[in-house]
Every structure is written in structure tokens, then in C-alpha cells.
Short mmCIF file of C-alpha atoms in Angstrom, two decimals:
data_model
loop_
_atom_site.label_atom_id
_atom_site.label_comp_id
_atom_site.label_asym_id
_atom_site.label_seq_id
_atom_site.Cartn_x
_atom_site.Cartn_y
_atom_site.Cartn_z
CA MET A 8 1.43 10.50 -21.38
CA ASN A 9 -0.85 6.93 -22.00
CA THR A 10 0.26 3.93 -23.89
CA GLU A 11 -1.48 1.24 -25.38
CA PHE A 12 -1.33 -2.03 -23.20
CA ASP A 13 -2.48 -4.98 -22.45
CA GLY A 14 -2.44 -6.51 -19.63
CA SER A 15 -4.71 -8.80 -19.58
CA ARG A 16 -2.76 -10.29 -22.55
CA HIS A 17 -0.10 -10.39 -21.32
CA VAL A 18 -1.47 -12.14 -17.66
CA GLY A 19 -2.68 -14.62 -19.89
CA LYS A 20 -0.08 -15.60 -21.62
CA VAL A 21 1.74 -15.93 -17.27
CA PHE A 22 -1.08 -18.26 -16.92
CA SER A 23 -0.81 -20.66 -20.13
CA GLN A 24 3.31 -21.11 -19.09
CA TYR A 25 2.57 -21.92 -14.83
CA TRP A 26 0.42 -23.34 -15.93
CA ASP A 27 0.69 -26.36 -13.28
CA THR A 28 3.10 -24.47 -10.92
CA PRO A 29 1.84 -22.87 -8.00
CA LEU A 30 0.29 -20.14 -7.63
CA LEU A 31 -1.33 -19.99 -3.87
CA ILE A 32 -0.03 -21.03 -0.83
CA GLU A 33 -2.24 -20.59 2.46
CA PRO A 34 0.43 -22.39 4.93
CA HIS A 35 -2.55 -21.71 7.68
CA GLN A 36 -5.25 -23.42 5.64
CA SER A 37 -2.76 -25.89 4.75
CA GLN A 38 -3.48 -25.94 0.68
CA SER A 39 -1.23 -25.19 -2.05
CA LEU A 40 -3.60 -23.54 -5.38
CA GLU A 41 -1.67 -23.38 -9.20
CA TYR A 42 -2.24 -21.37 -12.17
CA GLY A 43 -4.97 -23.33 -13.46
CA GLU A 44 -6.78 -23.80 -10.71
CA VAL A 45 -7.39 -19.89 -9.53
CA LEU A 46 -8.65 -19.36 -12.99
CA LYS A 47 -11.06 -21.47 -13.10
CA ARG A 48 -12.17 -20.43 -10.37
CA ALA A 49 -12.18 -17.19 -11.21
CA ILE A 50 -14.39 -17.66 -14.53
CA ALA A 51 -16.62 -19.39 -12.44
CA LEU A 52 -17.35 -16.37 -10.02
CA ASP A 53 -20.32 -14.98 -12.37
CA ASP A 54 -23.34 -18.13 -12.52
CA TRP A 55 -21.50 -17.98 -8.13
CA LEU A 56 -22.57 -14.54 -8.03
CA ILE A 57 -26.40 -14.86 -10.23
CA SER A 58 -26.85 -17.94 -7.94
CA GLU A 59 -26.64 -15.10 -5.03
CA GLY A 60 -28.82 -12.55 -6.43
CA TYR A 61 -26.71 -10.96 -8.44
CA GLY A 62 -27.93 -9.19 -11.92
CA ALA A 63 -25.93 -9.62 -14.69
CA GLY A 64 -23.23 -6.38 -14.32
CA GLU A 65 -23.72 -5.79 -11.38
CA PRO A 66 -20.18 -4.09 -9.17
CA ILE A 67 -19.40 -6.01 -6.43
CA ARG A 68 -18.22 -4.14 -3.52
CA ILE A 69 -16.23 -6.48 -0.87
CA ALA A 70 -14.45 -6.50 1.92
CA PRO A 71 -11.88 -9.46 2.68
CA THR A 72 -9.95 -11.01 4.84
CA ASN A 73 -6.64 -12.73 3.46
CA SER A 74 -6.78 -16.00 2.48
CA SER A 75 -6.85 -16.87 -1.30
CA ILE A 76 -10.64 -16.06 -1.95
CA PRO A 77 -9.89 -12.23 -3.14
CA LEU A 78 -7.58 -12.91 -5.95
CA THR A 79 -10.25 -15.16 -7.77
CA VAL A 80 -12.46 -12.63 -7.38
CA TYR A 81 -11.08 -10.08 -9.02
CA LEU A 82 -9.57 -11.69 -11.55
CA GLY A 83 -13.35 -12.95 -11.97
CA ALA A 84 -14.72 -9.59 -12.13
CA LEU A 85 -12.12 -9.13 -14.86
CA LEU A 86 -13.46 -11.45 -16.87
CA SER A 87 -17.44 -10.44 -15.59
CA ASP A 88 -16.83 -7.57 -16.30
CA ARG A 89 -17.77 -6.06 -12.74
CA LEU A 90 -16.11 -3.33 -11.38
CA VAL A 91 -14.69 -4.28 -7.83
CA TYR A 92 -14.97 -1.70 -4.88
CA ALA A 93 -12.55 -3.00 -2.53
CA ILE A 94 -12.79 -2.00 0.99
CA ASP A 95 -10.68 -3.35 4.18
CA PRO A 96 -12.66 -4.50 6.93
CA SER A 97 -10.60 -2.96 9.97
CA ARG A 98 -11.64 0.56 8.49
CA GLY A 99 -13.71 2.31 11.62
CA GLU A 100 -17.85 2.02 11.63
CA GLN A 101 -17.93 5.60 9.72
CA ASP A 102 -15.06 4.78 7.43
CA ILE A 103 -17.05 1.90 5.51
CA SER A 104 -20.21 2.73 5.97
CA GLU A 105 -18.91 6.51 3.88
CA MET A 106 -17.48 3.72 1.39
CA LEU A 107 -20.58 1.67 0.56
CA ASP A 108 -22.81 5.02 0.63
CA ILE A 109 -20.22 5.50 -2.49
CA ALA A 110 -19.66 1.51 -3.21
CA ASP A 111 -22.56 0.36 -6.04
CA GLY A 112 -24.43 -1.79 -5.58
CA GLU A 113 -26.52 -3.71 -3.07
CA ARG A 114 -24.30 -6.24 -1.48
CA LEU A 115 -21.70 -6.62 0.28
CA LEU A 116 -18.84 -9.63 0.16
CA THR A 117 -17.39 -10.53 2.96
CA ASP A 118 -15.67 -13.31 5.87
CA ASP A 119 -15.03 -10.83 7.76
CA PRO A 120 -16.98 -11.98 11.35
CA SER A 121 -17.41 -8.08 12.12
CA LEU A 122 -19.56 -7.55 8.33
CA ILE A 123 -20.70 -10.98 8.19
CA ASP A 124 -24.23 -10.26 10.59
CA ARG A 125 -24.91 -7.32 8.22
CA GLU A 126 -28.33 -7.34 6.35
CA ASP A 127 -26.63 -6.73 2.79
CA ALA A 128 -23.20 -9.11 4.07
CA ILE A 129 -23.20 -12.68 2.09
CA GLN A 130 -20.95 -15.25 3.21
CA LEU A 131 -17.32 -14.83 1.01
CA THR A 132 -16.79 -18.90 0.51
CA PRO A 133 -14.50 -20.77 -1.85
CA ILE A 134 -15.74 -21.13 -5.34
CA GLU A 135 -15.45 -24.22 -6.40
CA PRO A 136 -13.95 -24.07 -10.33
CA VAL A 137 -15.46 -24.91 -13.82
CA ASP A 138 -14.59 -28.13 -15.74
CA MET A 139 -12.87 -25.98 -18.68
CA ALA A 140 -9.90 -26.64 -20.45
CA LYS A 141 -6.29 -24.92 -19.98
CA SER A 142 -6.67 -23.34 -23.72
CA GLU A 143 -10.92 -22.73 -23.20
CA ALA A 144 -9.67 -20.34 -19.52
CA VAL A 145 -6.67 -18.96 -20.89
CA ASN A 146 -8.25 -17.16 -23.91
CA LYS A 147 -11.44 -15.91 -22.00
CA LEU A 148 -8.88 -14.59 -19.63
CA THR A 149 -6.65 -12.65 -22.44
CA GLU A 150 -10.00 -11.55 -24.13
CA ALA A 151 -11.28 -10.05 -20.85
CA ASN A 152 -11.33 -5.87 -21.73
CA SER A 153 -8.41 -5.28 -19.59
CA SER A 154 -9.10 -1.41 -19.84
CA ASP A 155 -12.30 -0.30 -18.64
CA PRO A 156 -12.99 0.40 -15.47
CA PHE A 157 -11.64 -2.57 -12.72
CA LEU A 158 -11.35 -1.42 -9.13
CA VAL A 159 -11.92 1.07 -6.91
CA THR A 160 -10.34 1.37 -3.74
CA PHE A 161 -10.98 3.08 -0.68
CA THR A 162 -8.06 6.84 0.55
CA SER A 163 -8.10 8.90 2.84
CA GLY A 164 -9.39 12.60 2.01
CA THR A 165 -7.70 15.49 3.57
CA THR A 166 -10.82 15.80 4.67
CA GLY A 167 -10.95 13.05 5.92
CA THR A 168 -13.66 11.46 4.00
CA PRO A 169 -12.77 8.09 1.45
CA LYS A 170 -11.89 9.00 -1.35
CA GLY A 171 -12.61 6.19 -3.84
CA VAL A 172 -9.33 6.22 -6.53
CA LEU A 173 -10.22 3.74 -10.56
CA HIS A 174 -8.02 2.09 -11.79
CA ASN A 175 -8.53 -0.20 -14.93
CA PHE A 176 -6.13 -3.71 -14.52
CA ASP A 177 -3.89 -2.64 -17.40
CA ASN A 178 -3.03 -0.12 -14.80
CA PHE A 179 -2.16 -2.06 -12.14
CA VAL A 180 -0.19 -4.61 -14.81
CA HIS A 181 1.94 -2.47 -16.21
CA ALA A 182 3.33 -0.36 -13.60
CA SER A 183 3.99 -4.45 -11.37
CA LEU A 184 6.30 -5.17 -14.50
CA ARG A 185 7.84 -1.71 -14.28
CA PHE A 186 7.84 -2.04 -11.12
CA GLY A 187 9.44 -5.75 -10.89
CA GLU A 188 12.60 -5.07 -13.62
CA ARG A 189 14.28 -3.09 -10.78
CA PHE A 190 14.20 -5.97 -9.64
CA ASP A 191 14.38 -8.57 -11.98
CA PHE A 192 11.14 -10.82 -10.21
CA SER A 193 10.50 -13.58 -11.87
CA PRO A 194 9.13 -17.21 -11.75
CA SER A 195 11.53 -18.36 -9.15
CA ASP A 196 10.33 -15.98 -6.60
CA THR A 197 8.24 -16.24 -3.26
CA PHE A 198 6.27 -13.63 -1.99
CA TYR A 199 4.92 -13.49 1.20
CA HIS A 200 1.69 -11.57 1.21
CA THR A 201 0.32 -10.04 5.36
CA LEU A 202 -1.20 -6.80 4.51
CA PRO A 203 -5.26 -6.05 4.02
CA MET A 204 -5.15 -7.71 1.41
CA GLY A 205 -9.06 -5.11 0.52
CA TYR A 206 -6.65 -2.59 0.96
CA MET A 207 -4.45 -0.60 -2.77
CA ALA A 208 -0.15 -2.68 -1.49
CA GLY A 209 -2.91 -5.73 -0.52
CA ILE A 210 -3.60 -5.53 -4.00
CA LEU A 211 -1.42 -4.08 -6.61
CA ASN A 212 2.08 -4.46 -4.62
CA ALA A 213 0.60 -8.56 -2.84
CA LEU A 214 -1.49 -10.03 -5.71
CA VAL A 215 -0.85 -8.19 -9.02
CA LEU A 216 3.28 -7.92 -8.70
CA PRO A 217 3.47 -10.92 -8.27
CA LEU A 218 0.84 -12.79 -10.43
CA CYS A 219 3.09 -10.25 -13.57
CA HIS A 220 6.40 -12.18 -12.59
CA GLY A 221 4.01 -15.73 -12.43
CA SER A 222 5.87 -15.73 -9.05
CA GLU A 223 4.38 -17.59 -6.00
CA ILE A 224 2.35 -15.92 -3.07
CA VAL A 225 2.08 -17.57 0.15
CA VAL A 226 -0.40 -15.95 1.74
CA GLY A 227 0.19 -15.31 5.49
CA LYS A 228 -2.83 -13.51 8.80
CA ARG A 229 -2.39 -9.76 8.04
CA THR A 230 0.31 -7.99 10.74
CA SER A 231 -0.94 -6.69 13.98
CA ALA A 232 1.22 -7.20 17.24
CA ALA A 233 -1.66 -10.61 18.19
CA THR A 234 0.08 -12.12 14.43
CA ALA A 235 3.95 -10.67 14.33
CA ALA A 236 5.14 -12.77 16.57
CA GLN A 237 4.19 -16.48 14.40
CA PHE A 238 4.85 -13.60 11.48
CA PHE A 239 8.72 -15.63 9.91
CA GLU A 240 7.08 -19.49 10.81
CA PRO A 241 5.48 -19.73 7.52
CA THR A 242 8.18 -18.23 5.24
CA ALA A 243 11.94 -20.26 5.93
CA GLU A 244 9.87 -23.96 4.59
CA ALA A 245 8.54 -21.33 1.03
CA GLY A 246 11.22 -20.16 0.89
CA VAL A 247 10.53 -16.50 0.46
CA SER A 248 12.53 -13.79 -1.03
CA VAL A 249 10.56 -10.91 -1.11
CA PHE A 250 9.07 -9.87 2.45
CA TRP A 251 6.41 -6.09 1.42
CA LEU A 252 6.70 -4.89 4.72
CA THR A 253 6.01 -1.42 6.66
CA PRO A 254 8.20 0.84 9.11
CA THR A 255 5.38 0.09 12.05
CA ILE A 256 5.86 -3.91 11.27
CA LEU A 257 8.83 -3.88 10.81
CA ARG A 258 9.40 -2.12 14.87
CA MET A 259 7.48 -5.29 15.84
CA LEU A 260 9.07 -7.55 14.44
CA LEU A 261 12.36 -5.89 16.37
CA GLN A 262 10.13 -5.95 19.22
CA LEU A 263 8.78 -9.88 18.81
CA CYS A 264 10.90 -12.00 16.81
CA SER A 265 14.88 -12.89 16.64
CA GLY A 266 17.05 -13.06 13.42
CA PRO A 267 18.28 -13.94 11.09
CA TYR A 268 16.72 -14.82 8.50
CA ASP A 269 16.72 -18.96 7.07
CA GLY A 270 14.60 -18.32 4.19
CA ALA A 271 16.23 -17.65 0.68
CA ASP A 272 19.49 -16.64 -0.06
CA SER A 273 19.55 -12.17 -1.02
CA ALA A 274 16.29 -11.96 0.45
CA VAL A 275 14.81 -8.42 -0.02
CA GLY A 276 11.98 -6.43 1.73
CA CYS A 277 9.72 -3.85 -0.04
CA VAL A 278 9.61 -0.59 2.46
CA ALA A 279 5.79 1.08 1.38
CA THR A 280 3.49 3.76 2.71
CA GLU A 281 5.28 5.51 5.06
CA PRO A 282 8.88 7.05 5.02
CA LEU A 283 12.21 4.48 6.59
CA PRO A 284 14.08 6.12 9.09
CA ALA A 285 17.72 4.37 8.56
CA ASP A 286 18.45 3.30 12.27
CA LEU A 287 15.20 1.34 11.54
CA GLN A 288 16.01 0.03 8.56
CA GLU A 289 20.32 -0.04 9.79
CA GLU A 290 18.72 -2.66 13.30
CA PHE A 291 16.92 -4.67 10.96
CA GLU A 292 18.98 -5.62 7.80
CA ALA A 293 21.50 -6.37 10.96
CA GLU A 294 18.83 -8.17 12.99
CA PHE A 295 17.39 -10.56 9.92
CA GLU A 296 19.52 -10.47 7.06
CA ILE A 297 17.24 -9.27 4.65
CA ASP A 298 17.77 -6.28 2.95
CA LEU A 299 15.18 -3.54 2.78
CA TYR A 300 13.94 -0.80 0.00
CA GLU A 301 11.68 2.29 0.14
CA THR A 302 9.48 2.33 -2.65
CA TYR A 303 7.55 6.03 -2.60
CA GLY A 304 3.77 5.79 -4.27
CA LEU A 305 0.62 7.46 -4.02
CA SER A 306 -3.59 5.29 -4.71
CA GLU A 307 -3.68 7.28 -7.95
CA THR A 308 -0.22 7.41 -9.54
CA LEU A 309 1.17 3.35 -8.11
CA PHE A 310 4.09 2.46 -8.53
CA ILE A 311 6.84 5.56 -9.12
CA THR A 312 9.91 5.73 -7.43
CA THR A 313 11.94 2.81 -6.08
CA GLU A 314 15.20 1.47 -3.89
CA TYR A 315 16.87 -0.87 -5.59
CA PRO A 316 19.88 -3.70 -5.11
CA GLY A 317 21.20 -2.76 -8.96
CA ASP A 318 21.49 0.65 -8.01
CA GLY A 319 24.07 2.01 -7.39
CA GLY A 320 24.65 1.35 -3.44
CA ASN A 321 23.24 4.87 -4.33
CA ARG A 322 20.34 3.50 -0.53
CA THR A 323 18.97 7.36 -0.25
CA GLY A 324 16.28 8.52 -0.83
CA VAL A 325 13.40 6.11 -1.85
CA GLY A 326 15.57 6.13 -5.67
CA PRO A 327 15.16 6.46 -8.80
CA THR A 328 11.64 6.92 -11.39
CA LEU A 329 10.50 4.15 -12.61
CA PRO A 330 11.02 3.70 -16.28
CA ASP A 331 7.42 4.86 -18.50
CA VAL A 332 7.55 7.75 -15.18
CA ASP A 333 7.41 11.97 -15.88
CA LEU A 334 8.69 13.11 -12.69
CA LYS A 335 9.05 17.14 -12.59
CA LEU A 336 9.24 19.57 -9.39
CA GLU A 337 7.43 22.58 -9.31
CA ALA A 338 8.90 25.76 -7.98
CA ASP A 339 7.24 24.97 -4.63
CA GLY A 340 8.98 21.59 -4.79
CA GLU A 341 6.21 20.21 -5.08
CA LEU A 342 6.33 16.20 -7.44
CA LEU A 343 4.56 16.62 -10.26
CA VAL A 344 4.16 12.32 -12.02
CA ASP A 345 3.07 11.19 -14.83
CA ALA A 346 3.03 7.25 -16.42
CA PRO A 347 1.07 5.86 -18.77
CA TRP A 348 -0.60 3.75 -15.25
CA LEU A 349 -2.22 6.71 -13.77
CA PHE A 350 -5.35 6.64 -12.17
CA LEU A 351 -9.12 7.30 -14.75
CA ASP A 352 -10.67 9.18 -11.59
CA TYR A 353 -12.53 9.18 -8.24
CA VAL A 354 -16.08 7.71 -8.53
CA ASN A 355 -17.16 10.13 -6.03
CA ARG A 356 -16.03 13.98 -6.66
CA ASP A 357 -13.77 15.36 -9.43
CA GLY A 358 -10.49 14.18 -10.29
CA THR A 359 -7.75 15.93 -10.60
CA ILE A 360 -5.86 14.77 -13.71
CA THR A 361 -4.40 17.55 -15.50
CA GLU A 362 -2.20 19.55 -17.73
CA GLY A 363 -2.17 16.45 -20.01
CA HIS A 364 -2.53 13.88 -17.38
CA THR A 365 -0.17 14.94 -14.88
CA TYR A 366 -0.99 14.13 -11.35
CA ARG A 367 0.02 16.43 -8.17
CA THR A 368 1.09 14.37 -5.44
CA GLY A 369 0.54 17.02 -2.90
CA ASP A 370 4.37 15.43 -1.91
CA ILE A 371 7.67 18.22 -1.77
CA GLY A 372 11.23 16.88 -2.86
CA GLU A 373 13.35 17.33 -4.17
CA VAL A 374 16.10 15.43 -6.99
CA ARG A 375 19.35 14.91 -6.38
CA ASP A 376 21.84 12.15 -8.36
CA GLY A 377 18.67 10.83 -9.86
CA THR A 378 17.32 9.75 -6.66
CA VAL A 379 14.32 11.48 -5.36
CA HIS A 380 13.34 11.73 -1.18
CA ILE A 381 10.17 13.10 0.54
CA THR A 382 10.87 15.94 1.99
CA GLY A 383 7.69 16.81 2.55
CA ARG A 384 3.52 17.14 1.97
CA LYS A 385 2.73 20.32 0.84
CA LYS A 386 -0.55 20.85 2.35
CA ASP A 387 1.47 19.82 5.66
CA LEU A 388 4.16 22.57 5.17
CA ILE A 389 4.06 24.69 8.55
CA VAL A 390 4.70 29.02 7.98
CA ARG A 391 5.75 30.56 10.47
CA ASN A 392 7.28 34.28 11.60
CA GLY A 393 6.91 34.18 6.70
CA ILE A 394 9.54 30.85 7.53
CA ASN A 395 7.80 27.41 5.87
CA ILE A 396 9.05 24.26 7.89
CA SER A 397 8.14 21.33 6.88
CA PRO A 398 6.98 18.45 9.72
CA THR A 399 8.82 16.44 7.62
CA ARG A 400 12.02 16.68 8.55
CA ILE A 401 11.78 16.96 12.12
CA GLU A 402 9.48 13.66 12.31
CA GLU A 403 12.58 12.43 10.92
CA VAL A 404 15.37 13.95 13.75
CA LEU A 405 12.69 12.56 16.65
CA LEU A 406 12.53 8.80 14.99
CA THR A 407 16.24 8.54 15.19
CA PHE A 408 16.01 8.21 18.38
CA SER A 409 15.53 4.86 20.16
CA SER A 410 13.39 5.07 22.51
CA VAL A 411 10.94 7.14 19.84
CA SER A 412 8.59 5.20 17.77
CA GLY A 413 6.52 7.27 16.11
CA ALA A 414 6.04 11.17 15.56
CA ALA A 415 3.09 12.95 14.11
CA VAL A 416 4.07 16.68 13.60
CA PHE A 417 1.74 19.99 12.33
CA GLY A 418 0.72 23.18 12.17
CA ARG A 419 -1.71 25.19 14.60
CA GLU A 420 -2.63 28.69 13.22
CA THR A 421 -2.47 31.23 15.52
CA ASP A 422 -2.70 35.32 15.58
CA ASN A 423 0.64 36.72 15.41
CA VAL A 424 3.62 34.57 14.97
CA GLY A 425 1.56 32.47 12.05
CA GLU A 426 1.57 28.49 12.91
CA ARG A 427 2.39 26.79 16.20
CA VAL A 428 4.53 23.65 15.59
CA ILE A 429 2.91 21.29 17.89
CA ALA A 430 5.03 17.44 17.63
CA VAL A 431 2.99 14.51 18.93
CA VAL A 432 6.10 11.74 20.23
CA GLU A 433 5.14 7.96 20.67
CA ALA A 434 7.73 7.10 22.49
CA ASP A 435 9.07 5.20 26.30
CA GLY A 436 7.70 8.32 29.12
CA GLU A 437 10.46 6.52 31.08
CA SER A 438 13.65 6.88 28.57
CA VAL A 439 12.52 10.48 26.64
CA ARG A 440 12.85 14.59 28.15
CA LYS A 441 11.20 16.29 25.72
CA GLN A 442 14.52 18.65 26.36
CA THR A 443 16.47 16.35 24.49
CA LEU A 444 13.92 16.08 21.62
CA GLN A 445 14.36 19.71 21.05
CA GLN A 446 18.24 20.36 21.57
CA GLU A 447 18.44 17.81 18.77
CA ILE A 448 15.72 18.74 16.19
CA VAL A 449 17.47 22.14 16.61
CA ASP A 450 20.99 20.81 15.94
CA GLU A 451 19.77 19.42 13.92
CA LEU A 452 17.70 21.47 11.55
CA GLY A 453 18.32 24.89 13.91
CA THR A 454 16.30 26.76 14.86
CA ASP A 455 13.65 27.64 13.18
CA HIS A 456 11.68 24.52 13.38
CA ARG A 457 11.85 24.02 16.81
CA PRO A 458 8.80 23.09 17.60
CA ASP A 459 6.56 24.62 20.26
CA ASP A 460 5.00 22.11 22.53
CA ILE A 461 6.19 18.27 22.31
CA VAL A 462 3.64 15.79 23.45
CA LEU A 463 4.81 12.66 24.41
CA VAL A 464 1.59 9.23 24.04
CA ASP A 465 2.07 5.95 24.54
CA ASP A 466 -0.04 5.44 21.15
CA LEU A 467 -0.27 7.24 17.85
CA PRO A 468 -3.97 5.86 15.96
CA ARG A 469 -3.09 5.13 12.69
CA THR A 470 -4.71 4.83 9.46
CA ASP A 471 -5.84 0.31 7.88
CA ASP A 472 -2.03 0.99 6.01
CA ASP A 473 0.23 1.58 8.78
CA SER A 474 0.39 4.93 7.77
CA VAL A 475 0.11 7.79 10.89
CA ASP A 476 -3.83 9.70 11.50
CA TYR A 477 -3.27 12.81 11.66
CA ASP A 478 -6.20 13.59 11.84
CA ALA A 479 -7.07 11.45 15.17
CA VAL A 480 -3.51 12.92 15.92
CA ARG A 481 -5.09 16.57 16.26
CA ILE A 482 -8.19 15.82 17.40
CA ARG A 483 -6.47 14.02 20.25
CA VAL A 484 -3.62 17.21 20.99
CA ALA A 485 -7.10 19.71 21.10
CA GLU A 486 -6.28 20.88 24.20
CA VAL A 487 -2.76 21.68 24.32
#
């Protein structure tokens, strides 16, 4: 599926219409930037890069912390026809080294203290805006080639080696508009951005999505155990109406903050990156009075499905597919996705867009009453005694326990019955018993799904987007 779509023209109209209204608000910097100011700074990026030694068209490698600057760089790269490689500075030293090996370029723009002393580092600082009339500035944006390669973000491969996922700007805008239609996002909305700005979700979900709808963005500090207690401090006064959250963030907020949220009426929380347990959703909604909606997408596919307020009260699974998305099921249950905004290629290996731009997600699922349900990962299916076992189903049962904050289930090859089922559980060891967990799994899923071993740990290793790092989990419990 492929259609003509001009993302730069759409965004140009947004900038023209909301030129004098706030786009980026930084409470911790006491700063607010209007749409016009952001665009004029983006236009100035090219000259600034050249003054720092960049050649014309030289790609940009950026590892930013959360601030107003990254959006300026991403838009400036579009205007100057430069490819951007976005890197999350919180990734480990080995991952960052591998990403930089993949990324073209000689320099690294960063304001992260852990990277600024590198020999190739250039300090990422606010850029002075050009002196340019509104009509001329907007015209530059509308004429930008948004169908050319625009941005590479990195995602972990099955071997643990980062993969560079390449998109053009049209993909980001098209997916954002279709997603926004589900929620009727508009200039009256204010988004809260606490996701990493060098990672796909932090760029698409919390920068491009609100930008496409003329909304405001409140830039907060990246959510972590150190910042979670202050999560809501800037939100009520700013009237935040849209939050992007993960299950890990939800758990931190329940532990460190108290509700209800007293900001915008009818605030919504979009939840991404990993399955949302029903009991966690219920507890969070009851405490903070923010309705949660689970979404589904991948770095390669961008937005694919979402729950949403107008879905007739259907709050199960990850919602129906977005307009323009064609989803099929293989015989083994694997989800195949076709959409106008699929990724262009992997930059460090052959792409997997095949069969007329259909993407094999590797996720196992089903569609019931028009709603998509993710039941597991194809590569993660465990075969024991000839029975296919879904690790995701076991994890979902484990996560129903209030004392369990995370779970990772995987198979380990044996010589006789196939694979042993290993369940690694992040839990309070004082209040949970392995036997109780085992029995609940058997009661819910049957004896075929009973884990051979349950390992209790204080914390599970996680990736930069708060998903469980399964490779690291396997290494940690290799001797079990």
C-alpha cells in the first residue's frame, strides 16, 4: 500500500496558522517558544552546523537530553536535506559505539554529560533564530522534500545488535494524523513529553504527533526513579491533557505520587512499549482519574492500532487498526502489516519489507470483534512436548499479582521434551511464593503452561524504552 502524501506541506500549514502560539514549553527553564520561533531556529541550523565544521548535506548524529533543542534539530535537518541518526544517550557504551559505527558522519551533537567529553562531540546548544518574514519561513518548510530519507532511529535486533530503522518525514506525519483522528487531537490539547528524545517514541509520539495537530508540548525531565516523584509538578498549571506513558512509568507514579490529577478535564494517557496489565490500568485510573488507552506499533511500522475514547467502550486488546492500515494474520497467527508509512529500509542490513510492502511483525495475535489482541512473539513461542506455549500469556498472569512488577518468560532447549519454561519474576520476595504463582498459571492457562522454573529477582534489566531486556535476562539466569 502506498499513497502520495506531502508531510512538509501539512506541517507548513500548521506553522502558518499557529505562528504566534506556544509550541514548546520548558517549565524547568522558564521558557516558552512559539511555533514561529521554533521554525526560525530550525532554518538557522544549517549555518550553525557549517560554522561547527559540518559539510553541506553531512548527516547529523545526535544524542540529546530532553529540551526544546532536539525538535529544532529534526526540523532543521528536514529543511537542509540532512539525514539524522538519533541516539538515546542512556544506552550503554557498547550500544552507542555500535550505533555510531552504523551512522554516517564524523561528529556527535550532544548535551549529555556522559558523552560531551568525547573527541567527536559538539556541544548541543540553543540556536539563534534567523531574521526572516513569516511567509518566507513557512515557504521554506512547505517546499522541503519530505519524501527523502529523514531520520534513523535504533532498535535492538534479535541478536542484540542495534538496527537502524530509516523513515522519511512523510511517514511520521501521515501516521500521526491517522492516530490523532482517533482522539480528535487539536490545538486545544497540551502534550507532556518525558520520553527520551533520541528514541522513536520520544520523536514520533511526543514531538511530531502534537506538532501535526497544532498542539502545545510541555517538555519535562525524562521519567526515571529519580524524577518520578516530581512528574506531575508542571502539568496541572500547564493544563496537560495528553500523557505518553509506559507500564513502568505507571508503576513508579503509583508508588511515588498521589492523585487525583487536577489538570485538564478528561485527560488521557496513551500507553506504549509493552503490554498494559488490566489491574495496573484500573489502579492508575482510579488513583489519578486519567483514562488510559493502550497502543501498538513498532519502530518499523509506527502507529498501527490504538484503543480510543470513541470505540464504543471497547477497552480490550490494543484496539482496532488505524485508517489506511491493512492487517493480516498468517496461519501461525503472525501479524502482517501494510500501511503507507512503513519504514524505508534498515541502514545496516537488508530490509524485511516484502510481499508488496507487507511487514512481518514477528508478533502473534488475533482479531476479535475488530480489536487486535497481541498474544506473543513468534520468535518467543516455546515448544514443549509438542505444545506451543505463549510466554506473553504466562507473563500476563504473573502481572496480575500486586507484588509482581515485571516478568520475563522464555524457553530453554533440552535434549528430551523440547524447551523448559523459565519465568523470571520481578517481585517483593517477602510477599510472593513461587508455589502460588505456579498454581495461578495452571488455574488460568492449564498445566501445559506451568513454568519449569520460577526465578525471583529484585529488578529486571530493561531497555531505554522501559521494555524488558530479554537478552540480558537470559544472561543473568543462565545457570538456572
